[in-house]
Structures are given as C-alpha cells and as structure tokens.
mmCIF file of C-alpha atoms in Angstrom:
data_model
loop_
_atom_site.group_PDB
_atom_site.id
_atom_site.type_symbol
_atom_site.label_atom_id
_atom_site.label_comp_id
_atom_site.label_asym_id
_atom_site.label_seq_id
_atom_site.Cartn_x
_atom_site.Cartn_y
_atom_site.Cartn_z
ATOM 1 C CA MET B 24 11.273 4.388 -4.013
ATOM 2 C CA LYS B 25 7.788 3.678 -2.809
ATOM 3 C CA ASN B 26 7.360 0.447 -1.216
ATOM 4 C CA PRO B 27 5.218 -1.971 -4.007
ATOM 5 C CA LEU B 28 3.896 -4.534 -1.451
ATOM 6 C CA PRO B 29 1.223 -5.444 -1.527
ATOM 7 C CA ILE B 30 1.678 -5.942 -5.526
ATOM 8 C CA LEU B 31 -2.261 -7.155 -6.301
ATOM 9 C CA TYR B 32 -2.157 -10.013 -8.549
ATOM 10 C CA THR B 33 -2.672 -10.090 -12.110
ATOM 11 C CA LEU B 34 -6.251 -11.180 -12.032
ATOM 12 C CA ALA B 35 -9.488 -9.951 -13.926
ATOM 13 C CA VAL B 36 -8.371 -6.944 -15.664
ATOM 14 C CA LEU B 37 -6.240 -8.709 -17.526
ATOM 15 C CA LEU B 38 -8.000 -12.003 -18.265
ATOM 16 C CA LEU B 39 -10.698 -9.940 -19.188
ATOM 17 C CA ALA B 40 -9.075 -8.279 -21.721
ATOM 18 C CA SER B 41 -7.632 -12.156 -23.438
ATOM 19 C CA THR B 42 -10.892 -14.037 -23.377
ATOM 20 C CA GLU B 43 -10.971 -14.264 -26.985
ATOM 21 C CA GLY B 44 -10.490 -17.993 -28.423
ATOM 22 C CA TRP B 45 -11.277 -19.546 -24.969
ATOM 23 C CA CYS B 46 -13.149 -22.751 -25.026
ATOM 24 C CA ALA B 47 -16.472 -23.065 -24.104
ATOM 25 C CA ASP B 48 -15.857 -24.202 -20.084
ATOM 26 C CA LEU B 49 -13.650 -21.432 -20.155
ATOM 27 C CA GLN B 50 -15.646 -18.676 -20.820
ATOM 28 C CA LYS B 51 -18.760 -20.538 -18.771
ATOM 29 C CA GLY B 52 -16.328 -20.820 -15.729
ATOM 30 C CA TRP B 53 -15.770 -16.977 -16.307
ATOM 31 C CA ASP B 54 -19.218 -15.882 -16.750
ATOM 32 C CA ALA B 55 -19.870 -17.594 -12.861
ATOM 33 C CA PHE B 56 -16.655 -16.013 -11.647
ATOM 34 C CA ASN B 57 -17.903 -12.420 -12.686
ATOM 35 C CA ASN B 58 -21.031 -13.038 -11.192
ATOM 36 C CA GLY B 59 -19.472 -14.235 -8.344
ATOM 37 C CA ASN B 60 -20.070 -17.656 -8.077
ATOM 38 C CA TYR B 61 -16.474 -18.899 -7.169
ATOM 39 C CA THR B 62 -17.228 -22.460 -6.919
ATOM 40 C CA ALA B 63 -19.034 -23.428 -10.169
ATOM 41 C CA ALA B 64 -15.907 -20.861 -11.938
ATOM 42 C CA PHE B 65 -13.639 -23.495 -9.954
ATOM 43 C CA ARG B 66 -15.720 -26.453 -11.251
ATOM 44 C CA GLU B 67 -15.733 -25.673 -14.579
ATOM 45 C CA TRP B 68 -11.621 -24.727 -14.513
ATOM 46 C CA LYS B 69 -10.149 -28.063 -12.898
ATOM 47 C CA PRO B 70 -10.786 -30.365 -15.117
ATOM 48 C CA LEU B 71 -9.652 -28.333 -17.390
ATOM 49 C CA ALA B 72 -6.532 -27.761 -15.637
ATOM 50 C CA GLU B 73 -5.965 -31.396 -14.942
ATOM 51 C CA GLN B 74 -5.916 -31.921 -18.674
ATOM 52 C CA GLY B 75 -3.077 -29.615 -19.153
ATOM 53 C CA ASP B 76 -4.791 -26.345 -20.211
ATOM 54 C CA ALA B 77 -2.219 -23.573 -19.388
ATOM 55 C CA LYS B 78 -4.970 -20.599 -18.906
ATOM 56 C CA ALA B 79 -7.232 -23.215 -16.660
ATOM 57 C CA ARG B 80 -3.888 -23.798 -14.667
ATOM 58 C CA PHE B 81 -3.613 -20.455 -13.994
ATOM 59 C CA LEU B 82 -7.154 -19.569 -12.979
ATOM 60 C CA VAL B 83 -6.710 -22.920 -10.769
ATOM 61 C CA GLY B 84 -3.795 -21.178 -8.907
ATOM 62 C CA MET B 85 -5.482 -18.132 -9.013
ATOM 63 C CA MET B 86 -8.463 -19.433 -7.044
ATOM 64 C CA TYR B 87 -6.427 -21.006 -4.522
ATOM 65 C CA SER B 88 -4.315 -18.327 -3.898
ATOM 66 C CA ASP B 89 -7.183 -15.875 -3.161
ATOM 67 C CA GLY B 90 -9.368 -18.688 -1.119
ATOM 68 C CA ALA B 91 -11.865 -18.079 -3.980
ATOM 69 C CA GLY B 92 -14.594 -21.231 -4.144
ATOM 70 C CA VAL B 93 -11.832 -23.181 -2.611
ATOM 71 C CA PRO B 94 -9.764 -22.816 0.742
ATOM 72 C CA LEU B 95 -6.858 -20.805 0.650
ATOM 73 C CA ASP B 96 -3.782 -22.670 -0.102
ATOM 74 C CA HIS B 97 -0.700 -21.007 -1.214
ATOM 75 C CA LYS B 98 1.113 -24.346 -1.964
ATOM 76 C CA GLU B 99 -1.404 -25.258 -4.187
ATOM 77 C CA ALA B 100 -1.774 -22.224 -5.918
ATOM 78 C CA ILE B 101 2.016 -22.826 -6.166
ATOM 79 C CA THR B 102 1.499 -25.527 -8.009
ATOM 80 C CA TRP B 103 -1.074 -24.527 -10.328
ATOM 81 C CA TYR B 104 1.116 -21.490 -11.033
ATOM 82 C CA ARG B 105 3.759 -23.660 -11.381
ATOM 83 C CA LEU B 106 2.442 -25.916 -14.407
ATOM 84 C CA ALA B 107 1.152 -22.538 -16.251
ATOM 85 C CA ALA B 108 4.389 -21.011 -16.121
ATOM 86 C CA GLU B 109 5.942 -24.237 -17.167
ATOM 87 C CA GLN B 110 3.935 -23.696 -19.872
ATOM 88 C CA ALA B 111 5.069 -19.756 -21.023
ATOM 89 C CA TYR B 112 2.083 -19.006 -19.718
ATOM 90 C CA ALA B 113 2.946 -14.986 -18.555
ATOM 91 C CA LEU B 114 0.640 -14.626 -16.125
ATOM 92 C CA ALA B 115 1.073 -17.480 -14.188
ATOM 93 C CA GLN B 116 5.030 -16.539 -14.590
ATOM 94 C CA ASN B 117 4.231 -13.241 -12.820
ATOM 95 C CA ASN B 118 2.268 -14.396 -10.252
ATOM 96 C CA LEU B 119 4.752 -17.293 -9.591
ATOM 97 C CA GLY B 120 7.573 -14.701 -9.019
ATOM 98 C CA LEU B 121 5.572 -12.785 -6.685
ATOM 99 C CA MET B 122 4.886 -15.580 -4.488
ATOM 100 C CA TYR B 123 8.297 -16.301 -4.365
ATOM 101 C CA TYR B 124 9.256 -13.058 -3.858
ATOM 102 C CA GLU B 125 6.796 -12.717 -1.100
ATOM 103 C CA GLY B 126 7.518 -16.159 0.162
ATOM 104 C CA GLN B 127 4.215 -17.473 -0.017
ATOM 105 C CA GLY B 128 3.789 -21.282 -0.270
ATOM 106 C CA VAL B 129 7.497 -21.341 -0.342
ATOM 107 C CA ILE B 130 10.473 -20.397 0.893
ATOM 108 C CA GLN B 131 11.382 -16.692 0.104
ATOM 109 C CA ASP B 132 13.800 -16.759 -2.932
ATOM 110 C CA TYR B 133 15.019 -13.812 -4.674
ATOM 111 C CA THR B 134 16.656 -15.688 -7.600
ATOM 112 C CA MET B 135 13.634 -17.577 -8.372
ATOM 113 C CA ALA B 136 11.443 -14.595 -8.099
ATOM 114 C CA ARG B 137 13.634 -12.862 -10.395
ATOM 115 C CA LYS B 138 13.755 -15.913 -12.939
ATOM 116 C CA TRP B 139 10.108 -16.005 -13.107
ATOM 117 C CA LEU B 140 9.402 -12.363 -12.984
ATOM 118 C CA GLN B 141 12.039 -11.652 -15.798
ATOM 119 C CA LEU B 142 10.046 -14.328 -18.322
ATOM 120 C CA SER B 143 6.756 -12.659 -17.402
ATOM 121 C CA ALA B 144 8.148 -8.846 -18.226
ATOM 122 C CA GLU B 145 9.611 -10.106 -21.353
ATOM 123 C CA GLN B 146 6.221 -11.315 -21.785
ATOM 124 C CA ASP B 147 5.293 -7.577 -21.611
ATOM 125 C CA VAL B 148 3.409 -8.160 -17.698
ATOM 126 C CA PRO B 149 3.684 -4.536 -16.205
ATOM 127 C CA GLU B 150 3.254 -5.631 -13.167
ATOM 128 C CA ALA B 151 6.186 -8.440 -13.490
ATOM 129 C CA GLN B 152 8.164 -5.455 -15.151
ATOM 130 C CA PHE B 153 7.553 -3.355 -12.298
ATOM 131 C CA LEU B 154 8.906 -5.827 -9.778
ATOM 132 C CA LEU B 155 11.847 -6.688 -11.487
ATOM 133 C CA GLY B 156 12.861 -2.572 -11.548
ATOM 134 C CA TRP B 157 12.258 -2.752 -7.752
ATOM 135 C CA MET B 158 14.436 -6.018 -7.715
ATOM 136 C CA TYR B 159 17.173 -3.859 -9.338
ATOM 137 C CA TYR B 160 16.716 -1.068 -6.933
ATOM 138 C CA LYS B 161 16.829 -2.813 -4.312
ATOM 139 C CA GLY B 162 19.311 -5.419 -4.976
ATOM 140 C CA GLN B 163 17.171 -8.184 -4.425
ATOM 141 C CA GLY B 164 18.405 -11.499 -6.474
ATOM 142 C CA VAL B 165 20.470 -9.430 -8.445
ATOM 143 C CA PRO B 166 23.229 -6.685 -8.068
ATOM 144 C CA TYR B 167 22.077 -3.379 -7.311
ATOM 145 C CA ASN B 168 21.416 -1.231 -10.959
ATOM 146 C CA TYR B 169 19.631 2.174 -10.947
ATOM 147 C CA LYS B 170 20.077 1.826 -14.777
ATOM 148 C CA GLU B 171 18.273 -1.480 -15.028
ATOM 149 C CA ALA B 172 15.492 -0.681 -12.709
ATOM 150 C CA ALA B 173 14.506 2.529 -14.454
ATOM 151 C CA GLN B 174 14.643 0.776 -17.784
ATOM 152 C CA TRP B 175 12.192 -1.747 -16.471
ATOM 153 C CA LEU B 176 9.910 0.841 -14.404
ATOM 154 C CA ARG B 177 9.522 2.840 -18.108
ATOM 155 C CA LEU B 178 8.334 -0.275 -19.788
ATOM 156 C CA ALA B 179 5.502 -0.614 -17.011
ATOM 157 C CA ALA B 180 4.790 2.997 -16.758
ATOM 158 C CA ASP B 181 4.540 3.210 -20.627
ATOM 159 C CA GLN B 182 1.640 0.681 -20.300
ATOM 160 C CA GLY B 183 0.070 2.723 -17.547
ATOM 161 C CA LEU B 184 0.845 0.960 -14.363
ATOM 162 C CA ALA B 185 0.643 3.838 -11.646
ATOM 163 C CA VAL B 186 3.069 2.445 -8.761
ATOM 164 C CA ALA B 187 5.858 2.251 -11.427
ATOM 165 C CA GLN B 188 4.815 5.614 -13.089
ATOM 166 C CA THR B 189 5.129 7.319 -9.163
ATOM 167 C CA ASN B 190 8.041 5.229 -8.842
ATOM 168 C CA LEU B 191 10.128 6.211 -12.120
ATOM 169 C CA GLY B 192 8.893 9.749 -11.320
ATOM 170 C CA LEU B 193 10.812 9.858 -7.930
ATOM 171 C CA MET B 194 14.106 7.974 -9.897
ATOM 172 C CA TYR B 195 13.553 11.292 -12.142
ATOM 173 C CA LEU B 196 13.538 13.497 -9.658
ATOM 174 C CA ARG B 197 16.761 12.076 -7.543
ATOM 175 C CA GLY B 198 18.649 11.021 -10.769
ATOM 176 C CA GLN B 199 18.948 7.387 -9.626
ATOM 177 C CA GLY B 200 19.970 5.803 -13.072
ATOM 178 C CA ILE B 201 18.645 8.516 -15.115
ATOM 179 C CA PRO B 202 19.710 12.290 -15.626
ATOM 180 C CA GLN B 203 17.849 13.844 -12.662
ATOM 181 C CA ASP B 204 14.952 15.956 -14.601
ATOM 182 C CA HIS B 205 12.688 17.638 -12.420
ATOM 183 C CA LYS B 206 10.010 17.969 -15.857
ATOM 184 C CA GLU B 207 10.090 14.438 -15.930
ATOM 185 C CA ALA B 208 9.313 13.803 -12.590
ATOM 186 C CA PHE B 209 6.551 16.170 -12.599
ATOM 187 C CA LYS B 210 4.695 14.148 -15.762
ATOM 188 C CA TRP B 211 5.306 10.416 -14.621
ATOM 189 C CA PHE B 212 4.071 11.919 -11.054
ATOM 190 C CA ARG B 213 0.747 13.517 -13.106
ATOM 191 C CA HIS B 214 -0.070 10.056 -14.804
ATOM 192 C CA ALA B 215 0.054 8.694 -11.537
ATOM 193 C CA ALA B 216 -1.694 10.775 -9.518
ATOM 194 C CA GLU B 217 -4.841 10.857 -12.084
ATOM 195 C CA GLN B 218 -4.776 7.126 -11.012
ATOM 196 C CA GLY B 219 -4.857 7.793 -7.612
ATOM 197 C CA ASP B 220 -2.045 7.102 -6.494
ATOM 198 C CA GLY B 221 -1.568 9.047 -3.262
ATOM 199 C CA THR B 222 2.671 9.221 -3.110
ATOM 200 C CA ALA B 223 2.689 10.538 -7.101
ATOM 201 C CA GLN B 224 -0.252 13.043 -5.685
ATOM 202 C CA THR B 225 1.591 14.235 -2.373
ATOM 203 C CA ASN B 226 4.729 14.397 -4.858
ATOM 204 C CA LEU B 227 3.263 16.469 -7.390
ATOM 205 C CA GLY B 228 1.732 19.001 -4.226
ATOM 206 C CA LEU B 229 5.506 19.164 -3.648
ATOM 207 C CA MET B 230 6.890 20.016 -6.773
ATOM 208 C CA TYR B 231 3.933 22.085 -7.043
ATOM 209 C CA LEU B 232 4.760 24.365 -3.580
ATOM 210 C CA LYS B 233 8.541 24.297 -5.161
ATOM 211 C CA GLY B 234 7.749 24.926 -8.454
ATOM 212 C CA GLN B 235 10.007 22.131 -9.549
ATOM 213 C CA GLY B 236 9.303 21.246 -13.052
ATOM 214 C CA VAL B 237 6.331 23.402 -13.043
ATOM 215 C CA PRO B 238 5.461 26.804 -12.331
ATOM 216 C CA GLN B 239 4.967 27.709 -8.386
ATOM 217 C CA ASP B 240 1.291 27.134 -7.627
ATOM 218 C CA HIS B 241 0.510 26.754 -4.086
ATOM 219 C CA THR B 242 -3.400 26.623 -5.172
ATOM 220 C CA GLU B 243 -2.339 23.933 -6.874
ATOM 221 C CA ALA B 244 -0.067 22.110 -4.359
ATOM 222 C CA ALA B 245 -2.808 22.428 -2.108
ATOM 223 C CA ASN B 246 -5.265 20.732 -4.291
ATOM 224 C CA TRP B 247 -2.820 17.934 -4.792
ATOM 225 C CA TYR B 248 -1.951 17.329 -1.427
ATOM 226 C CA TRP B 249 -5.810 17.127 -0.317
ATOM 227 C CA PHE B 250 -6.248 14.307 -2.709
ATOM 228 C CA ALA B 251 -3.348 12.421 -0.819
ATOM 229 C CA ALA B 252 -4.583 13.497 2.453
ATOM 230 C CA ASP B 253 -7.865 12.324 1.960
ATOM 231 C CA GLN B 254 -6.552 8.778 1.087
ATOM 232 C CA GLY B 255 -4.774 8.731 4.510
ATOM 233 C CA VAL B 256 -1.364 9.622 3.477
ATOM 234 C CA PRO B 257 0.509 11.467 6.727
ATOM 235 C CA SER B 258 2.885 12.942 4.800
ATOM 236 C CA ALA B 259 0.263 15.029 2.496
ATOM 237 C CA GLN B 260 -1.737 15.603 5.582
ATOM 238 C CA ILE B 261 0.818 17.098 7.956
ATOM 239 C CA ARG B 262 1.872 19.370 4.525
ATOM 240 C CA LEU B 263 -1.833 20.202 4.121
ATOM 241 C CA GLY B 264 -2.236 21.121 7.356
ATOM 242 C CA MET B 265 0.875 23.250 7.737
ATOM 243 C CA MET B 266 -1.138 25.129 4.043
ATOM 244 C CA TYR B 267 -4.385 25.638 6.297
ATOM 245 C CA GLU B 268 -2.141 27.199 9.127
ATOM 246 C CA TYR B 269 -0.812 29.571 7.273
ATOM 247 C CA GLY B 270 -3.316 30.347 4.756
ATOM 248 C CA ARG B 271 -0.823 29.192 1.694
ATOM 249 C CA GLY B 272 -2.944 28.166 -1.460
ATOM 250 C CA VAL B 273 -5.802 28.275 0.879
ATOM 251 C CA LEU B 274 -7.737 30.901 3.188
ATOM 252 C CA GLN B 275 -6.431 30.293 6.603
ATOM 253 C CA ASP B 276 -8.432 28.028 8.301
ATOM 254 C CA TYR B 277 -7.355 26.801 12.000
ATOM 255 C CA VAL B 278 -9.753 24.445 12.111
ATOM 256 C CA SER B 279 -9.079 22.577 9.091
ATOM 257 C CA ALA B 280 -6.065 22.722 10.360
ATOM 258 C CA TYR B 281 -5.874 21.062 13.448
ATOM 259 C CA MET B 282 -8.084 18.089 12.126
ATOM 260 C CA TRP B 283 -5.175 16.954 9.660
ATOM 261 C CA TYR B 284 -2.563 17.812 12.054
ATOM 262 C CA SER B 285 -4.766 15.457 14.512
ATOM 263 C CA LEU B 286 -4.843 12.418 12.278
ATOM 264 C CA VAL B 287 -1.092 12.761 11.849
ATOM 265 C CA ALA B 288 -0.483 12.750 15.568
ATOM 266 C CA ALA B 289 -2.649 10.202 16.114
ATOM 267 C CA GLN B 290 -0.392 7.668 14.650
ATOM 268 C CA GLY B 291 2.838 9.571 16.999
ATOM 269 C CA HIS B 292 4.025 12.147 15.020
ATOM 270 C CA LYS B 293 5.735 14.593 16.776
ATOM 271 C CA ILE B 294 5.855 17.717 14.696
ATOM 272 C CA ALA B 295 2.020 17.186 14.326
ATOM 273 C CA THR B 296 1.295 16.703 17.724
ATOM 274 C CA GLU B 297 3.342 20.522 18.384
ATOM 275 C CA ARG B 298 2.174 22.019 15.567
ATOM 276 C CA ARG B 299 -2.316 20.929 16.436
ATOM 277 C CA ASP B 300 -1.161 22.002 20.246
ATOM 278 C CA ILE B 301 0.095 25.501 19.154
ATOM 279 C CA ILE B 302 -2.531 26.501 16.574
ATOM 280 C CA GLU B 303 -5.235 25.064 19.525
ATOM 281 C CA LYS B 304 -4.236 27.945 21.995
ATOM 282 C CA LYS B 305 -5.148 30.127 19.347
ATOM 283 C CA MET B 306 -8.751 28.789 18.620
ATOM 284 C CA THR B 307 -12.330 29.873 20.432
ATOM 285 C CA PRO B 308 -13.805 27.058 22.072
ATOM 286 C CA SER B 309 -16.360 26.580 19.454
ATOM 287 C CA GLN B 310 -13.801 26.321 17.115
ATOM 288 C CA ARG B 311 -11.705 23.388 19.145
ATOM 289 C CA GLU B 312 -15.243 21.556 19.279
ATOM 290 C CA LYS B 313 -15.714 22.119 15.471
ATOM 291 C CA ALA B 314 -12.710 20.762 14.599
ATOM 292 C CA GLN B 315 -12.687 17.638 16.888
ATOM 293 C CA GLN B 316 -15.794 16.741 15.202
ATOM 294 C CA ILE B 317 -14.668 17.088 11.586
ATOM 295 C CA THR B 318 -11.900 14.604 12.848
ATOM 296 C CA ARG B 319 -14.254 12.264 14.472
ATOM 297 C CA GLU B 320 -16.103 12.409 11.117
ATOM 298 C CA TRP B 321 -13.309 11.853 9.076
ATOM 299 C CA LEU B 322 -12.129 8.921 10.307
ATOM 300 C CA GLU B 323 -15.788 7.582 10.943
ATOM 301 C CA LYS B 324 -15.726 8.007 6.800
ATOM 302 C CA HIS B 325 -12.725 6.576 6.404
ATOM 303 C CA ARG B 326 -12.702 3.518 8.713
ATOM 304 C CA GLY B 327 -11.658 0.371 7.709
#
C-alpha cells in the first residue's frame, strides 16, 4: 500500500465548491483568503466562530493548523475543529480525525481518529473515506480488515481521490480483500496516473511491461515510467534506466541510462550504482561528460 502521509487537509477545493448560502462576513473572509490576505480573513471569521458558526469555526481551525494569518498553533486548531465537528461539520470532523491520527496538538490516538473520520466518511468526505480505509488496512485503531479497507477506498476512489485510486489498484493487483483482477487494477492505476500520482504511474508502467491487465507494450511502459521518474520516484527511475540501457521501449541510450541510474545511486541504491558503473565503462569520455551534465541539470530543475 502507498503510504498516505502527508495527507492534505481538506481546504480550499472543497470549500470553494460549497460557498452558496454563506453570510456576507464569511464571504468577505473567503474573498480575502483567496487574495492571500489571511489576516483580514481571520478578522472576519473569528467573531463568527465565537458566535457558534460551524463553517467559521472550521476555517479558524484551518488557519491555526496552517499558521495562516495567525501563528501556527495545533492546540488552538484542535479546539476550533472540535467545536465545529461536534456540530456535525464534516470537514472539521475529517481534519480533527487527521490530527488525532498524526498526533498534532493532541496525543496520537487511533481510536479517536477513527471515530471522527468515520463520521466524516459517512458524510462522503473522500479524504476521510481514504484514511479510514487505510486504518482498516493497517489495523490502526481497528482490527485488520482488507475487505472493509477496500470498501472505504472504493468510495473515495469513485470520488476521484488519486491516492485512494492507487491503493485500490494495489489491492486488486494483490487480491487483498477483493478478488485479484489485473484489469481492475490497471483501470484504477490509470485514473490515478492521469492525475499525476507517481506511484500509480510506476505501477502502470510495470503492468504495460509485463502485459498484466493490458497488452504488453514496452513503449507505453517507458512513457509512464518517465512521468513517474521525472517526479523523482526512485523505482521508476531505475526501471527507466534499465529500459534505456537495454533499448526496451526506447532507443538504447547509455547517456540517459546513466542519468537515471545516477539519480537513484545518489540515494544509496546498490543496484543502481552497479548498473551505472557497468555502463560507464562502455561510454566515451564525451558521453560521460554529457551524462553528468544532464544529471546536474535535472537536479537543478527539480531542486526544492
């Protein structure tokens, strides 16, 4: 399973889709927030939160948890999230559950995390559905239950959450909690890969390479490995290096192979180091110089 952390808090995207019916001060705060004036947004929302408005309480909690417009303060965030969550505000329940899960502002408590995430998941918040599924998969705060995990992951995947789609694909690939089905695995990896999920792109490349759930296609495999490798996924980088080394799905190119191997070797990967050293002996001085140059350029481009 793909590690879900760090999980993004449910912020602007969901809020933006649900601003109808906001009172004028909430909307003024939202306008200020979207313009990057977090202090003004907080000034609009804090009085409403103190008056008991659940959305405002969630937003104030969000600002404390992010340190936007106010000093970062997880304990304050917990206070406001809890008030909104107790009013059944789904996004606050999600974020409160996440903070219990991560131990931010509170002692880490999987049982409490599951409680709040369940309430949010039942209101169709996909991030909560995903993390609840992850907890069932890992046996965190609940007994291990792959079938239950798959059910929650599917709900989040159906709503388009890439990390859920990737992990559901992995469960289909392995037959965990659901019958093994390479075509279903491929389908979910494809959905997530098209959203830029590097793990899904890597697995999609592997399925094209092996012909699992799809006709074998080395060119497609190389294409998907490239997308993941360019995001810095080590397993994709080393596989792409191998494809360039042997001319599988791409033209044989020791310079490109050297670059991808070098990126992984720099992280201490033994096989990547061995493959880089082997092909280096086959390269001319000018090829080695070019390979080292494009490696530096890649690192510079992706720095930070």
